Amino acid sequence: MNDLKRSCYSGSMPGIKSISFCHVSEVESITVVGVDSVTVTLKSSGNWGVINGKRMTASAGHQGKNWSQKVNATLPGWTMTEVTGYTRLATGRYLVKFTDKAGDTWLAGYGTPLHLSLSKTAPSTPAEYQGVDLTFSCDSEFGFLKLVE
């Protein structure tokens, strides 16, 4: 009989370490470099905007021929001025890259760019966040792809 061992410390720690996004108009090209790997080249004027959020998650589920992709983050605290500025972003289409806690970087929005939706959160208890929930989402024929940088 073999021993059974826990392998949760093998570098596959769950969770999201960082999230960045860019508008599709800032992308020069996306090149497929492997079965599930891509590189992204931004235009000289393009850059990735970092989301300094909390409660960051990413999920992709296969539904028929498409993948439903979702990347979420909460920005703690908000004022009406901030919410108005964020609302302007909701009209764009985006690519999102995120790095998981194992150190792998992934691209969401390949094939079909992501939409951004915003919602304000108001706490019902002192322990909850007051903030803005950001949700990037799309249905695409592709799931998350490994981003080679």
PDB file of C-alpha atoms in Angstrom:
ATOM      1  CA  MET A   1       0.000   0.000   0.000  1.00  0.00           C
ATOM      2  CA  ASN A   2       1.345   3.450  -0.916  1.00  0.00           C
ATOM      3  CA  ASP A   3       1.280   6.437   1.400  1.00  0.00           C
ATOM      4  CA  LEU A   4      -1.138   9.221   0.623  1.00  0.00           C
ATOM      5  CA  LYS A   5       0.351  12.704   0.819  1.00  0.00           C
ATOM      6  CA  ARG A   6      -1.023  16.143   0.583  1.00  0.00           C
ATOM      7  CA  SER A   7       0.453  18.122  -2.323  1.00  0.00           C
ATOM      8  CA  CYS A   8      -1.131  21.528  -1.777  1.00  0.00           C
ATOM      9  CA  TYR A   9       2.281  23.114  -1.197  1.00  0.00           C
ATOM     10  CA  SER A  10       3.601  22.116  -4.603  1.00  0.00           C
ATOM     11  CA  GLY A  11       3.338  25.618  -6.077  1.00  0.00           C
ATOM     12  CA  SER A  12      -0.304  25.371  -7.137  1.00  0.00           C
ATOM     13  CA  MET A  13      -1.670  27.766  -4.562  1.00  0.00           C
ATOM     14  CA  PRO A  14      -5.167  28.991  -5.474  1.00  0.00           C
ATOM     15  CA  GLY A  15      -6.087  32.632  -5.847  1.00  0.00           C
ATOM     16  CA  ILE A  16      -5.266  35.741  -7.861  1.00  0.00           C
ATOM     17  CA  LYS A  17      -2.214  37.867  -7.055  1.00  0.00           C
ATOM     18  CA  SER A  18      -2.725  40.688  -9.572  1.00  0.00           C
ATOM     19  CA  ILE A  19      -5.066  41.859 -12.341  1.00  0.00           C
ATOM     20  CA  SER A  20      -4.350  44.277 -15.201  1.00  0.00           C
ATOM     21  CA  PHE A  21      -6.481  45.371 -18.134  1.00  0.00           C
ATOM     22  CA  CYS A  22      -6.167  47.243 -21.411  1.00  0.00           C
ATOM     23  CA  HIS A  23      -8.630  48.561 -23.967  1.00  0.00           C
ATOM     24  CA  VAL A  24      -8.662  46.554 -27.205  1.00  0.00           C
ATOM     25  CA  SER A  25      -7.737  49.694 -29.149  1.00  0.00           C
ATOM     26  CA  GLU A  26      -4.347  49.652 -27.367  1.00  0.00           C
ATOM     27  CA  VAL A  27      -3.471  46.170 -28.682  1.00  0.00           C
ATOM     28  CA  GLU A  28      -1.138  45.900 -31.668  1.00  0.00           C
ATOM     29  CA  SER A  29      -1.308  42.102 -31.984  1.00  0.00           C
ATOM     30  CA  ILE A  30      -1.968  38.821 -30.220  1.00  0.00           C
ATOM     31  CA  THR A  31       0.176  35.910 -31.373  1.00  0.00           C
ATOM     32  CA  VAL A  32      -0.612  32.270 -30.657  1.00  0.00           C
ATOM     33  CA  VAL A  33       2.669  30.626 -29.617  1.00  0.00           C
ATOM     34  CA  GLY A  34       1.374  27.235 -28.448  1.00  0.00           C
ATOM     35  CA  VAL A  35      -1.754  25.155 -28.054  1.00  0.00           C
ATOM     36  CA  ASP A  36      -2.992  27.311 -25.173  1.00  0.00           C
ATOM     37  CA  SER A  37      -0.370  30.095 -25.043  1.00  0.00           C
ATOM     38  CA  VAL A  38      -0.272  33.607 -26.505  1.00  0.00           C
ATOM     39  CA  THR A  39       1.808  36.778 -26.478  1.00  0.00           C
ATOM     40  CA  VAL A  40       0.291  40.261 -26.500  1.00  0.00           C
ATOM     41  CA  THR A  41       2.002  43.253 -28.096  1.00  0.00           C
ATOM     42  CA  LEU A  42       0.584  46.658 -27.196  1.00  0.00           C
ATOM     43  CA  LYS A  43       0.811  49.737 -29.397  1.00  0.00           C
ATOM     44  CA  SER A  44       3.473  52.264 -28.389  1.00  0.00           C
ATOM     45  CA  SER A  45       0.757  54.369 -26.718  1.00  0.00           C
ATOM     46  CA  GLY A  46      -0.840  51.370 -24.978  1.00  0.00           C
ATOM     47  CA  ASN A  47      -0.315  50.127 -21.453  1.00  0.00           C
ATOM     48  CA  TRP A  48      -1.807  47.724 -18.935  1.00  0.00           C
ATOM     49  CA  GLY A  49      -3.772  49.411 -16.154  1.00  0.00           C
ATOM     50  CA  VAL A  50      -3.326  47.714 -12.777  1.00  0.00           C
ATOM     51  CA  ILE A  51      -6.378  47.058 -10.607  1.00  0.00           C
ATOM     52  CA  ASN A  52      -5.459  47.521  -6.960  1.00  0.00           C
ATOM     53  CA  GLY A  53      -8.389  45.502  -5.737  1.00  0.00           C
ATOM     54  CA  LYS A  54      -9.458  43.056  -3.070  1.00  0.00           C
ATOM     55  CA  ARG A  55     -11.412  39.815  -3.389  1.00  0.00           C
ATOM     56  CA  MET A  56      -9.980  39.118  -6.857  1.00  0.00           C
ATOM     57  CA  THR A  57     -11.277  36.026  -8.663  1.00  0.00           C
ATOM     58  CA  ALA A  58     -11.243  34.535 -12.146  1.00  0.00           C
ATOM     59  CA  SER A  59     -13.420  31.766 -13.548  1.00  0.00           C
ATOM     60  CA  ALA A  60     -14.070  30.176 -16.916  1.00  0.00           C
ATOM     61  CA  GLY A  61     -16.739  27.587 -17.546  1.00  0.00           C
ATOM     62  CA  HIS A  62     -17.450  25.658 -20.733  1.00  0.00           C
ATOM     63  CA  GLN A  63     -21.048  25.993 -21.979  1.00  0.00           C
ATOM     64  CA  GLY A  64     -21.690  24.171 -25.237  1.00  0.00           C
ATOM     65  CA  LYS A  65     -19.235  25.553 -27.785  1.00  0.00           C
ATOM     66  CA  ASN A  66     -18.347  28.641 -25.747  1.00  0.00           C
ATOM     67  CA  TRP A  67     -16.461  29.513 -22.610  1.00  0.00           C
ATOM     68  CA  SER A  68     -18.024  31.919 -20.144  1.00  0.00           C
ATOM     69  CA  GLN A  69     -15.157  34.020 -18.761  1.00  0.00           C
ATOM     70  CA  LYS A  70     -15.353  36.211 -15.669  1.00  0.00           C
ATOM     71  CA  VAL A  71     -12.712  38.234 -13.797  1.00  0.00           C
ATOM     72  CA  ASN A  72     -13.804  40.086 -10.650  1.00  0.00           C
ATOM     73  CA  ALA A  73     -12.246  42.540  -8.212  1.00  0.00           C
ATOM     74  CA  THR A  74     -13.533  44.894  -5.527  1.00  0.00           C
ATOM     75  CA  LEU A  75     -12.064  48.368  -5.124  1.00  0.00           C
ATOM     76  CA  PRO A  76     -12.556  49.242  -1.458  1.00  0.00           C
ATOM     77  CA  GLY A  77     -14.068  52.637  -0.678  1.00  0.00           C
ATOM     78  CA  TRP A  78     -15.782  54.892  -3.162  1.00  0.00           C
ATOM     79  CA  THR A  79     -17.038  58.374  -3.698  1.00  0.00           C
ATOM     80  CA  MET A  80     -19.592  59.484  -6.284  1.00  0.00           C
ATOM     81  CA  THR A  81     -16.776  61.080  -8.321  1.00  0.00           C
ATOM     82  CA  GLU A  82     -14.923  57.762  -8.487  1.00  0.00           C
ATOM     83  CA  VAL A  83     -18.057  55.839  -9.442  1.00  0.00           C
ATOM     84  CA  THR A  84     -18.778  58.333 -12.238  1.00  0.00           C
ATOM     85  CA  GLY A  85     -15.228  57.909 -13.569  1.00  0.00           C
ATOM     86  CA  TYR A  86     -15.494  54.124 -13.449  1.00  0.00           C
ATOM     87  CA  THR A  87     -18.841  54.211 -15.254  1.00  0.00           C
ATOM     88  CA  ARG A  88     -17.068  55.769 -18.261  1.00  0.00           C
ATOM     89  CA  LEU A  89     -14.999  52.570 -18.491  1.00  0.00           C
ATOM     90  CA  ALA A  90     -18.129  50.400 -18.794  1.00  0.00           C
ATOM     91  CA  THR A  91     -18.558  51.362 -22.462  1.00  0.00           C
ATOM     92  CA  GLY A  92     -15.234  49.831 -23.548  1.00  0.00           C
ATOM     93  CA  ARG A  93     -14.087  46.347 -24.557  1.00  0.00           C
ATOM     94  CA  TYR A  94     -11.048  44.910 -22.802  1.00  0.00           C
ATOM     95  CA  LEU A  95      -8.391  42.258 -22.479  1.00  0.00           C
ATOM     96  CA  VAL A  96      -7.478  41.249 -18.939  1.00  0.00           C
ATOM     97  CA  LYS A  97      -4.316  39.584 -17.741  1.00  0.00           C
ATOM     98  CA  PHE A  98      -4.098  38.122 -14.293  1.00  0.00           C
ATOM     99  CA  THR A  99      -1.359  36.383 -12.363  1.00  0.00           C
ATOM    100  CA  ASP A 100      -2.329  33.567 -10.053  1.00  0.00           C
ATOM    101  CA  LYS A 101      -0.599  32.881  -6.760  1.00  0.00           C
ATOM    102  CA  ALA A 102       1.380  30.061  -8.383  1.00  0.00           C
ATOM    103  CA  GLY A 103       3.032  32.722 -10.599  1.00  0.00           C
ATOM    104  CA  ASP A 104       1.332  31.877 -13.908  1.00  0.00           C
ATOM    105  CA  THR A 105      -0.081  34.746 -15.990  1.00  0.00           C
ATOM    106  CA  TRP A 106      -3.292  34.244 -17.960  1.00  0.00           C
ATOM    107  CA  LEU A 107      -5.140  36.204 -20.651  1.00  0.00           C
ATOM    108  CA  ALA A 108      -8.915  36.618 -20.696  1.00  0.00           C
ATOM    109  CA  GLY A 109     -10.815  38.086 -23.616  1.00  0.00           C
ATOM    110  CA  TYR A 110      -9.010  36.444 -26.528  1.00  0.00           C
ATOM    111  CA  GLY A 111     -11.431  35.929 -29.422  1.00  0.00           C
ATOM    112  CA  THR A 112     -14.172  38.011 -27.808  1.00  0.00           C
ATOM    113  CA  PRO A 113     -13.129  41.061 -25.763  1.00  0.00           C
ATOM    114  CA  LEU A 114     -14.530  41.474 -22.268  1.00  0.00           C
ATOM    115  CA  HIS A 115     -17.291  43.847 -21.177  1.00  0.00           C
ATOM    116  CA  LEU A 116     -16.932  45.675 -17.860  1.00  0.00           C
ATOM    117  CA  SER A 117     -19.825  46.010 -15.449  1.00  0.00           C
ATOM    118  CA  LEU A 118     -19.744  47.972 -12.209  1.00  0.00           C
ATOM    119  CA  SER A 119     -21.794  47.831  -9.064  1.00  0.00           C
ATOM    120  CA  LYS A 120     -21.490  49.722  -5.799  1.00  0.00           C
ATOM    121  CA  THR A 121     -21.388  47.711  -2.616  1.00  0.00           C
ATOM    122  CA  ALA A 122     -22.701  49.229   0.579  1.00  0.00           C
ATOM    123  CA  PRO A 123     -21.979  47.280   3.756  1.00  0.00           C
ATOM    124  CA  SER A 124     -24.682  46.067   6.074  1.00  0.00           C
ATOM    125  CA  THR A 125     -22.095  45.349   8.785  1.00  0.00           C
ATOM    126  CA  PRO A 126     -18.830  47.096   9.749  1.00  0.00           C
ATOM    127  CA  ALA A 127     -16.804  44.039   8.646  1.00  0.00           C
ATOM    128  CA  GLU A 128     -17.928  44.266   5.004  1.00  0.00           C
ATOM    129  CA  TYR A 129     -16.361  46.321   2.223  1.00  0.00           C
ATOM    130  CA  GLN A 130     -17.808  49.522   0.910  1.00  0.00           C
ATOM    131  CA  GLY A 131     -16.553  49.624  -2.621  1.00  0.00           C
ATOM    132  CA  VAL A 132     -17.048  49.134  -6.308  1.00  0.00           C
ATOM    133  CA  ASP A 133     -17.274  45.607  -7.728  1.00  0.00           C
ATOM    134  CA  LEU A 134     -15.659  45.319 -11.168  1.00  0.00           C
ATOM    135  CA  THR A 135     -16.689  42.377 -13.346  1.00  0.00           C
ATOM    136  CA  PHE A 136     -15.059  41.748 -16.714  1.00  0.00           C
ATOM    137  CA  SER A 137     -16.999  39.094 -18.637  1.00  0.00           C
ATOM    138  CA  CYS A 138     -17.621  37.561 -22.044  1.00  0.00           C
ATOM    139  CA  ASP A 139     -18.615  34.389 -23.833  1.00  0.00           C
ATOM    140  CA  SER A 140     -15.880  33.242 -26.187  1.00  0.00           C
ATOM    141  CA  GLU A 141     -14.860  30.170 -28.121  1.00  0.00           C
ATOM    142  CA  PHE A 142     -11.639  30.288 -26.064  1.00  0.00           C
ATOM    143  CA  GLY A 143     -11.040  29.866 -22.354  1.00  0.00           C
ATOM    144  CA  PHE A 144      -8.204  31.526 -20.441  1.00  0.00           C
ATOM    145  CA  LEU A 145      -4.913  31.290 -22.315  1.00  0.00           C
ATOM    146  CA  LYS A 146      -1.456  31.267 -20.768  1.00  0.00           C
ATOM    147  CA  LEU A 147       0.237  34.609 -21.394  1.00  0.00           C
ATOM    148  CA  VAL A 148       3.897  34.373 -22.357  1.00  0.00           C
ATOM    149  CA  GLU A 149       5.622  37.646 -21.522  1.00  0.00           C
TER     150      GLU A 149
END
